[in-house]
CSV table of C-alpha atoms in Angstrom, one decimal:
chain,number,residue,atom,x,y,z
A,4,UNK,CA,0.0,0.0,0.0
A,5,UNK,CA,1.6,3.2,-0.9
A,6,UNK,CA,1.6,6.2,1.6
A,7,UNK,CA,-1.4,8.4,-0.4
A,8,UNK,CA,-3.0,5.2,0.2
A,9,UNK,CA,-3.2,5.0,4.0
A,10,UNK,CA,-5.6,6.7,5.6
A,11,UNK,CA,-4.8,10.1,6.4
A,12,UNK,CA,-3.7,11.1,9.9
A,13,UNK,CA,-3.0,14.8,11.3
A,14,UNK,CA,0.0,14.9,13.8
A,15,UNK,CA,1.4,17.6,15.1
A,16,UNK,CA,4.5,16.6,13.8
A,17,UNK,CA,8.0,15.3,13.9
A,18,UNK,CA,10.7,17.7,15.9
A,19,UNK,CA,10.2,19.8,19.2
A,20,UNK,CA,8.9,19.2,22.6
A,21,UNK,CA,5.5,18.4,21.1
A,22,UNK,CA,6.4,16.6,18.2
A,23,UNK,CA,5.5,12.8,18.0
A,24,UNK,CA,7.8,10.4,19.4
A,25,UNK,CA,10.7,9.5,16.8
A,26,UNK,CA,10.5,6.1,18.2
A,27,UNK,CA,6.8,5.6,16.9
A,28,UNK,CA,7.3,7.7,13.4
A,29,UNK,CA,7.5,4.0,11.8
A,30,UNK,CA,5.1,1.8,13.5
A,31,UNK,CA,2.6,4.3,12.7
A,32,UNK,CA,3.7,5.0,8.8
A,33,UNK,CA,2.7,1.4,8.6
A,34,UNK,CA,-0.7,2.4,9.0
A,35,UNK,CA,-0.9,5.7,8.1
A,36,UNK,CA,-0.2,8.5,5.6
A,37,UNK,CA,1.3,10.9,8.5
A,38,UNK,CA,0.1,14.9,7.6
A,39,UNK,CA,1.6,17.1,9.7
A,40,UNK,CA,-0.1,20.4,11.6
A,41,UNK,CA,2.6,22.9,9.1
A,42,UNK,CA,1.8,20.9,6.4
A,43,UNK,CA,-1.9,21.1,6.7
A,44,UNK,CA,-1.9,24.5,6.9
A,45,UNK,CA,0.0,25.4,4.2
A,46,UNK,CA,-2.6,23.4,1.7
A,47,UNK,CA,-6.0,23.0,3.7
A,48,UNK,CA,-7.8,22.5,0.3
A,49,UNK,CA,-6.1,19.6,-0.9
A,50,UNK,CA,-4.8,17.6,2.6
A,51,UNK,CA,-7.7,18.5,4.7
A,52,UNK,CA,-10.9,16.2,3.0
A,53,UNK,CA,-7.9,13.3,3.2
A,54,UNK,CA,-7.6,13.2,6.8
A,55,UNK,CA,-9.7,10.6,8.6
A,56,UNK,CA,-8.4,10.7,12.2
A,57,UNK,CA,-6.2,13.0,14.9
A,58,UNK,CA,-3.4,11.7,16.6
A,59,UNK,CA,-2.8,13.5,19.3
A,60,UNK,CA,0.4,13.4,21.1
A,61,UNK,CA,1.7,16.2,24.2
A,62,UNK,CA,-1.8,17.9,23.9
A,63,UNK,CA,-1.1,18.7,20.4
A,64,UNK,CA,-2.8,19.8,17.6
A,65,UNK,CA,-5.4,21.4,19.5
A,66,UNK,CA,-8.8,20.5,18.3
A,67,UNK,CA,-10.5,23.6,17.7
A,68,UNK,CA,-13.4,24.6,15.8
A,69,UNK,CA,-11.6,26.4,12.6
A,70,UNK,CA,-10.0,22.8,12.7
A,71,UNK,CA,-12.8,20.7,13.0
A,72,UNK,CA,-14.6,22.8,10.0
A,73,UNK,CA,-11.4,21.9,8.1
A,74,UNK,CA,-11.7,18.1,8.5
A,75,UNK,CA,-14.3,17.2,6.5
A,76,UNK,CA,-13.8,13.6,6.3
A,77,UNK,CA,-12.3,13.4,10.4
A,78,UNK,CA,-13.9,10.4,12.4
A,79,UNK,CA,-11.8,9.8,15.5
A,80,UNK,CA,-9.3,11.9,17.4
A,81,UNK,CA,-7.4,10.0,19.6
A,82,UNK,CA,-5.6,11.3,22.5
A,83,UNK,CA,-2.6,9.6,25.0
A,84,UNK,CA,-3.4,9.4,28.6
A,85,UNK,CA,-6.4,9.8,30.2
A,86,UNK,CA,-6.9,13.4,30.8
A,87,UNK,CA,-9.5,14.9,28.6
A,88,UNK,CA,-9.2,18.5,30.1
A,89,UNK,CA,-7.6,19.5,26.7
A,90,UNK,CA,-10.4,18.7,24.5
A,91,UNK,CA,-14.0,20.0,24.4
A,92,UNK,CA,-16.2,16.9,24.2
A,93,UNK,CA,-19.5,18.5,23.1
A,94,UNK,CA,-17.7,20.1,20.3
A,95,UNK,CA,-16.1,17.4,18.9
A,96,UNK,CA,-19.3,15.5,19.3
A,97,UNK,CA,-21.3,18.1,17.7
A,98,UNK,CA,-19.1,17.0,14.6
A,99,UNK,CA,-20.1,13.6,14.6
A,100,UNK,CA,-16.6,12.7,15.6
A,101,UNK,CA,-15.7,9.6,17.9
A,102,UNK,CA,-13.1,10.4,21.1
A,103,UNK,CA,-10.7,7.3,22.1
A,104,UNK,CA,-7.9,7.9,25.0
A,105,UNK,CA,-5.3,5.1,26.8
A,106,UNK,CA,-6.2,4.7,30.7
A,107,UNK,CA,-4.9,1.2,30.7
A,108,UNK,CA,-2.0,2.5,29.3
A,109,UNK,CA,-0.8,5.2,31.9
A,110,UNK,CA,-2.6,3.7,35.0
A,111,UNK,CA,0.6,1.8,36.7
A,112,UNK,CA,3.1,4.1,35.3
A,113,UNK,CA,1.4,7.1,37.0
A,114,UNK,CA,0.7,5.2,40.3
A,115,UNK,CA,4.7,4.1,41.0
A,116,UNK,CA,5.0,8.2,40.1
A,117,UNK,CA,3.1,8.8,43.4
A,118,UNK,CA,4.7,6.8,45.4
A,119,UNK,CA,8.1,7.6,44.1
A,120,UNK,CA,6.4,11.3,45.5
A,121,UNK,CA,5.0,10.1,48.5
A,122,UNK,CA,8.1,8.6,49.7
A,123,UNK,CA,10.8,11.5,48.4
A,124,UNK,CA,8.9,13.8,50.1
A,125,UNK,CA,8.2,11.8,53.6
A,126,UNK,CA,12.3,11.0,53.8
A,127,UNK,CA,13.4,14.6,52.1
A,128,UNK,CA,15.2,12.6,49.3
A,129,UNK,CA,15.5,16.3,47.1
A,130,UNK,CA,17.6,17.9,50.2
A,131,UNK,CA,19.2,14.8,51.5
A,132,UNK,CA,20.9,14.3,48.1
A,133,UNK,CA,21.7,18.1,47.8
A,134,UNK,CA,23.4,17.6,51.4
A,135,UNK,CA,25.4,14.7,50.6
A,136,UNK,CA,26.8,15.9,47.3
A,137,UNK,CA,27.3,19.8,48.6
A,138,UNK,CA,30.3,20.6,48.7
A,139,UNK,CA,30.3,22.7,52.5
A,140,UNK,CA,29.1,18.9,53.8
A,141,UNK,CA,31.4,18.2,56.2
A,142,UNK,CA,29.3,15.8,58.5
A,143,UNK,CA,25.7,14.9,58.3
A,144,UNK,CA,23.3,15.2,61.5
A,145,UNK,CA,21.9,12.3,63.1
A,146,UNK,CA,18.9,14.5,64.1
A,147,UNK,CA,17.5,15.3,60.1
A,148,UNK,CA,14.4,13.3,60.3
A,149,UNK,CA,11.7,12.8,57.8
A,150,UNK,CA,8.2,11.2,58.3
A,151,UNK,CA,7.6,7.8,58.5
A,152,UNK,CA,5.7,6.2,56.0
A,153,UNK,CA,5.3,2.4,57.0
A,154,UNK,CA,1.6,2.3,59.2
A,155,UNK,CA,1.1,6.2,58.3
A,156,UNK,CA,-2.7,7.1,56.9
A,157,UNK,CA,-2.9,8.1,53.5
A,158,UNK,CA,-5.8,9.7,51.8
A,159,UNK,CA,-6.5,9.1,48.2
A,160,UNK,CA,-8.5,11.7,46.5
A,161,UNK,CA,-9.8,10.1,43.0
A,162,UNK,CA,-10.3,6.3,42.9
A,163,UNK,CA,-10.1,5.6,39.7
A,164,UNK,CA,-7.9,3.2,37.7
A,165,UNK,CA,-4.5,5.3,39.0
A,166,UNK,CA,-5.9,5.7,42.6
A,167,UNK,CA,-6.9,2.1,42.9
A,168,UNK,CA,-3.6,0.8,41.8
A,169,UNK,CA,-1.7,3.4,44.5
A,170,UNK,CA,-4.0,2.0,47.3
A,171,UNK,CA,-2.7,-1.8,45.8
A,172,UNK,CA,1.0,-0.1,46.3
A,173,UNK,CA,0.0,1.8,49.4
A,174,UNK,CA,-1.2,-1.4,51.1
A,175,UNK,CA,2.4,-3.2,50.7
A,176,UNK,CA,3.7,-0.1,53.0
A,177,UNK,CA,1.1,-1.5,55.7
A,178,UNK,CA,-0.7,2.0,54.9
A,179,UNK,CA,-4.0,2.6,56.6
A,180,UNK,CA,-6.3,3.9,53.5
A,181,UNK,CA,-8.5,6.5,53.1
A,182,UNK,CA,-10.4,7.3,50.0
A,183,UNK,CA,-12.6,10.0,48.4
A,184,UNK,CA,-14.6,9.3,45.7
A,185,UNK,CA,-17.2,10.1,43.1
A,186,UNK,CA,-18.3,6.7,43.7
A,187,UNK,CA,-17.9,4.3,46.4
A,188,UNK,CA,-16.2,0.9,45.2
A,189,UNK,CA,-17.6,-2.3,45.7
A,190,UNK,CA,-16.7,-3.5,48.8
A,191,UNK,CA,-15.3,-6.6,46.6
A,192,UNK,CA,-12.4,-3.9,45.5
A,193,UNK,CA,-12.2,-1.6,49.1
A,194,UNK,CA,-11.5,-5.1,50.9
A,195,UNK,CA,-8.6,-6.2,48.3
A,196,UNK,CA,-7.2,-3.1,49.4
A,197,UNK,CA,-8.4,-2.8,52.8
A,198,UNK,CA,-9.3,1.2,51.7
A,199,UNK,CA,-11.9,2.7,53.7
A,200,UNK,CA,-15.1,5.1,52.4
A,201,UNK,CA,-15.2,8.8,53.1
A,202,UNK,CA,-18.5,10.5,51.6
A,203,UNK,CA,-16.8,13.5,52.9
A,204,UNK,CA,-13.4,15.2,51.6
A,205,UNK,CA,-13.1,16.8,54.9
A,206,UNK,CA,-13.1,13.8,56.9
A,207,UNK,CA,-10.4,12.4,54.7
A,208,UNK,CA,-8.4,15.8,55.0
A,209,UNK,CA,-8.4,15.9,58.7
A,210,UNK,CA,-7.1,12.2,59.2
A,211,UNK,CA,-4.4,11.7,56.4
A,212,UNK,CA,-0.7,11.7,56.8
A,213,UNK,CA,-0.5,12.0,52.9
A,214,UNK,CA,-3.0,13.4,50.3
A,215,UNK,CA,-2.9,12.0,46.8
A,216,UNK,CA,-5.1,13.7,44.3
A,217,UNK,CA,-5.2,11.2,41.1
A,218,UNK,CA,-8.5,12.7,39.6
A,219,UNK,CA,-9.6,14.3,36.4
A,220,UNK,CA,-9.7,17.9,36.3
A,221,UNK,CA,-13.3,18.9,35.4
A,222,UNK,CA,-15.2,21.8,36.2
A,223,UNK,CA,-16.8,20.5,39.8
A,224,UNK,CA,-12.8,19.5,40.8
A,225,UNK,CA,-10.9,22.6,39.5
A,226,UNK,CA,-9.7,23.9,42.9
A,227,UNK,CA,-10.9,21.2,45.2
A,228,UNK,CA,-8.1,21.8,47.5
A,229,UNK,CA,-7.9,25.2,48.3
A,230,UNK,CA,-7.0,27.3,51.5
A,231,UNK,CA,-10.5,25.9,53.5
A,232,UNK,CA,-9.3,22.3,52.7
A,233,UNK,CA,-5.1,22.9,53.1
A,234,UNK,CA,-6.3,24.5,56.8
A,235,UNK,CA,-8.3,21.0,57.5
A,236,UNK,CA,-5.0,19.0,57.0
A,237,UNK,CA,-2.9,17.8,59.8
A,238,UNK,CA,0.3,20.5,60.2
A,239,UNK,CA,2.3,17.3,59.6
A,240,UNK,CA,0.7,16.1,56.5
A,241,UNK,CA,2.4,15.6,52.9
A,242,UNK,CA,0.5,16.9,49.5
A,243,UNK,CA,1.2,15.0,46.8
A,244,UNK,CA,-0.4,16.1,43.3
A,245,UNK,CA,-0.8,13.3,40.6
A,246,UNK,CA,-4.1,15.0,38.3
A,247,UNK,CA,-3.2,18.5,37.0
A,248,UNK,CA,-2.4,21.5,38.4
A,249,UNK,CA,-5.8,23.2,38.6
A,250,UNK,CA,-7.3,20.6,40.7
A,251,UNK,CA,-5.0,22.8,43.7
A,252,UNK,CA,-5.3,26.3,44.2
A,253,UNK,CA,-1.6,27.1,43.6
A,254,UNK,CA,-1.2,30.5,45.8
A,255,UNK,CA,-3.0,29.1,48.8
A,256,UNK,CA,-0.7,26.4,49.0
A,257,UNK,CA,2.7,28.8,48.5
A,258,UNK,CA,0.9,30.3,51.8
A,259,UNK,CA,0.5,26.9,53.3
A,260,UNK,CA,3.7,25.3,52.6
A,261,UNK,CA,5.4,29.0,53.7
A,262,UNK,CA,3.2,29.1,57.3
A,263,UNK,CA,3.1,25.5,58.3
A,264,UNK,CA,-0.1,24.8,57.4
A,265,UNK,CA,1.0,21.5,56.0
A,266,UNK,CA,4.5,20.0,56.1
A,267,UNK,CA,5.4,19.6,52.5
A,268,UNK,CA,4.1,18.8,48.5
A,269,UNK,CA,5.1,16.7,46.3
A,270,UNK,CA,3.4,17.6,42.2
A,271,UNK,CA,4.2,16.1,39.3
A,272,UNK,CA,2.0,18.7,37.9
A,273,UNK,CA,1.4,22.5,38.2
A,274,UNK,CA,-0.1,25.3,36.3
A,275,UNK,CA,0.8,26.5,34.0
A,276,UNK,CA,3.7,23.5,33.1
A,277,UNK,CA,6.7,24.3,33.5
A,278,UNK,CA,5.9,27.5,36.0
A,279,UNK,CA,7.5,30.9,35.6
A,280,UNK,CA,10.9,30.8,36.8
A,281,UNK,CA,10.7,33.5,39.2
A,282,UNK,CA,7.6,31.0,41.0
A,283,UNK,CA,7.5,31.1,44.5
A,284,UNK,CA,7.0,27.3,44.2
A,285,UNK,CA,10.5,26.9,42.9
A,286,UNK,CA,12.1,28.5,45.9
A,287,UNK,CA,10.7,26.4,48.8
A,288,UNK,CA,12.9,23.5,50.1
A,289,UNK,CA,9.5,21.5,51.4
A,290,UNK,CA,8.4,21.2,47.4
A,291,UNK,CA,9.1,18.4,45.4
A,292,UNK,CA,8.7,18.9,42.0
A,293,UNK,CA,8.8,16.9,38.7
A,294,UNK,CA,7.9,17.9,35.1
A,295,UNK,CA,4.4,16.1,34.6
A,296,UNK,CA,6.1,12.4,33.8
A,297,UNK,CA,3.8,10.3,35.6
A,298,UNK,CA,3.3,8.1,32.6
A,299,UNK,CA,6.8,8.7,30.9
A,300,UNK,CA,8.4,5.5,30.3
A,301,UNK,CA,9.1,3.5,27.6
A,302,UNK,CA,6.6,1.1,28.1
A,303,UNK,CA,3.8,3.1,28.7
A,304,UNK,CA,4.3,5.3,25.5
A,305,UNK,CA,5.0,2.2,23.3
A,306,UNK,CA,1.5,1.0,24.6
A,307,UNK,CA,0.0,4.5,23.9
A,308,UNK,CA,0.8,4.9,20.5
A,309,UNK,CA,-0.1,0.7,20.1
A,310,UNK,CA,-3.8,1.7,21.9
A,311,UNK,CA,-4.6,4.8,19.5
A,312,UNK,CA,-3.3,2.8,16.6
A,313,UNK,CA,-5.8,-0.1,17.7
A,314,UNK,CA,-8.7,2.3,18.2
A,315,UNK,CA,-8.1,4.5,15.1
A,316,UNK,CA,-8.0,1.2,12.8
A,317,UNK,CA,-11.1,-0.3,14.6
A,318,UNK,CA,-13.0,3.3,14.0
A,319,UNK,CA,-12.2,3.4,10.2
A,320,UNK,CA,-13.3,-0.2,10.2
A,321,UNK,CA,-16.8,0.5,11.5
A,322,UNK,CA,-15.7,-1.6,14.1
A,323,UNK,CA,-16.0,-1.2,18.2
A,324,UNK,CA,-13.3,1.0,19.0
A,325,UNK,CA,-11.7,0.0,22.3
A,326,UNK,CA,-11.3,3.0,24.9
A,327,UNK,CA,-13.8,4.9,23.2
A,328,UNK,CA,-14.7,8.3,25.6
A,329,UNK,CA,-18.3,7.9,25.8
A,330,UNK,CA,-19.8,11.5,25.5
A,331,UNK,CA,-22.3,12.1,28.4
C-alpha cells in the first residue's frame, strides 16, 4: 500500500517538545499516511478532505473549531493518557466525531509516580541528596528526620484506575487507607485493598498523613483543595499532586507550605507546566517537583501509541473502537 493510500492522519509533527515520538514515526507510517499540523496549513484545500483521524500526542494539535470545520472527512481523534481536560467533548461530538484515550495504558506508570512522590517527600530525598553531594558537607546530623511512611494514613483523592492501583501499592507499605470518591467501590475492591469510604473530603483531610489527588480535572474539581481544605490537613501532612495542576489552588498552597499549614508537596504537575521561573513554588525546600512524567516510560508510550493505533484502525473499520470516551 503506498503512503497516499493509508488513511490520512493529522500529527502535530516530527521535531520539538510536542512533536510525536521519533520512536513511533515508523510503527505508525505502517498504517498511516502521517500529515503534519505545518503541512496542513499550508494546503487546507487539498490535505484537509484526506484526513480521517487525529493523533494526538503532548496535547497537540489542539482540536478547535476552525480545525474541525477543516476536517471534512475526520472520524476519530485520539488522545494519549487519560486526561480529557484539553479537548472539548460536546464540540467534537457536535461534529459527529468519535473520542478514544489510553487509561490502561498510563494507570501503573502514574501510580509508581506517586509513590516515588510520597516517599521522596516523607524521607526529604531532594535535600538529602543536595546535602550529601554539597560541597560545605562536612558531616551529616543524626537529628535530620523525615516522616515515616510504613503504618502512616494516606488519603486518596480520585479512585479511579490510578488511585486504585496506589491503594494496591499503598497497602504493601502497611498503609492505613482512606479514599474520596465520586463513587464508592464495591466492597469486593475496598477489601482487596483494605481502603476505607469517606462520603466527605473533609473527613479524609483531617485524618491523612499524605493526600494524593489522582483525579480528572473537570469543572466541579478545579480547585478542590484550596485554602478551607489545606487548613483542614494535619500541620504534619504531605501533599502530593498526581491529576493536574488546577485541581490545587496554587497560591494558597505557597501560603500553606510557607506558614506551616501542612509539612510539604510533592506535584508532578502544576499550572501553567513548566511554572514561571521567578515562582514562588521553585524557591521552597519543602516542594518536590517533577515535570508532569507520571506516565513517561518506555513502556507506557509504546502501549500509547499501540492503543490509539488499535482504536483508530477499529474506528475506520466500523468496528468497536476499544477505549472509546463515551460522551455524556
Amino acid at each position: 500500500m503506498g503512503d497516499q493510500d493509508r488513511p490520512g492522519v493529522l500529527v502535530s509533527g516530527f521535531e520539538g517538545p510536542s512533536g510525536i515520538c521519533k520512536d513511533h514515526v515508523g510503527e505508525l507510517q505502517k498504517h498511516f499516511h502521517l500529515i503534519t499540523m505545518q503541512e496542513l496549513l499550508e494546503n487546507k484545500t487539498q490535505l484537509g478532505p484526506k484526513i480521517q483521524a487525529v493523533y494526538i500526542w503532548d496535547r497537540k494539535p489542539a482540536i478547535t473549531l476552525e480545525l474541525l470545520q477543516s476536517l471534512p472527512a475526520l472520524k476519530i481523534v485520539a488522545s494519549p493518557g487519560s486526561g480529557l481536560d484539553h479537548l472539548d467533548l460536546k464540540l467534537i461530538a457536535s461534529f459527529g466525531v468519535k473520542v478514544a484515550n489510553t487509561p490502561q495504558a498510563v494507570s501503573s506508570p502514574t501510580a509508581d509516580m506517586g509513590m516515588a512522590l510520597l516517599l521522596a517527600a516523607a524521607r526529604r530525598v531532594v535535600e538529602g541528596h543536595q546535602m550529601a553531594v554539597s560541597p560545605d558537607t562536612e558531616q551529616f546530623s543524626r537529628n535530620w528526620l523525615g516522616q515515616e511512611v510504613t503504618g502512616s494514613t494516606l488519603g486518596i483523592v480520585g479512585m479511579g484506575s490510578i488511585g486504585y492501583k496506589v491503594a494496591q501499592r499503598a497497602r504493601a507499605f502497611e498503609m492505613r487507607i482512606l479514599y474520596h470518591n465520586r463513587k464508592r467501590r464495591e466492597s469486593e475492591e475496598e477489601e482487596a485493598v483494605g481502603a476505607t469510604y469517606c462520603e466527605r473530603l473533609e473527613d479524609l483531610l483531617q485524618q491523612s498523613d499524605f493526600v494524593m489527588l489522582a483525579l480528572s480535572l473537570t469543572s466541579q474539581t478545579q480547585g478542590l483543595i484550596g485554602r478551607k481544605e489545606l487548613r483542614l490537613m494535619k500541620p504534619t501532612a504531605i501533599l502530593v499532586n498526581i491529576g493536574r495542576g488546577l485541581l490545587v489552588d496554587q497560591d494558597a498552597l505557597v501560603e500553606a507550605l510557607q506558614t506551616g499549614v501542612i509539612r510539604a508537596a510533592a506535584l508532578d504537575v502544576s499550572h501553567p507546566e513548566p511554572l514561571p521561573r521567578d515562582h514562588p513554588l521553585l524557591k521552597l525546600e519543602n516542594v518536590t517537583l517533577t515535570p508532569h512524567v507520571g506516565s513517561a516510560t518506555y513502556r507506557a508510550r509504546q502501549q500509547m501509541m499501540e492503543n490509539l493505533i488499535d482504536s483508530i484502525l477499529a474506528c475506520l473499520s466500523g468496528l468497536h473502537i476499544p477505549n472509546e470516551v463515551p460522551f455524556k
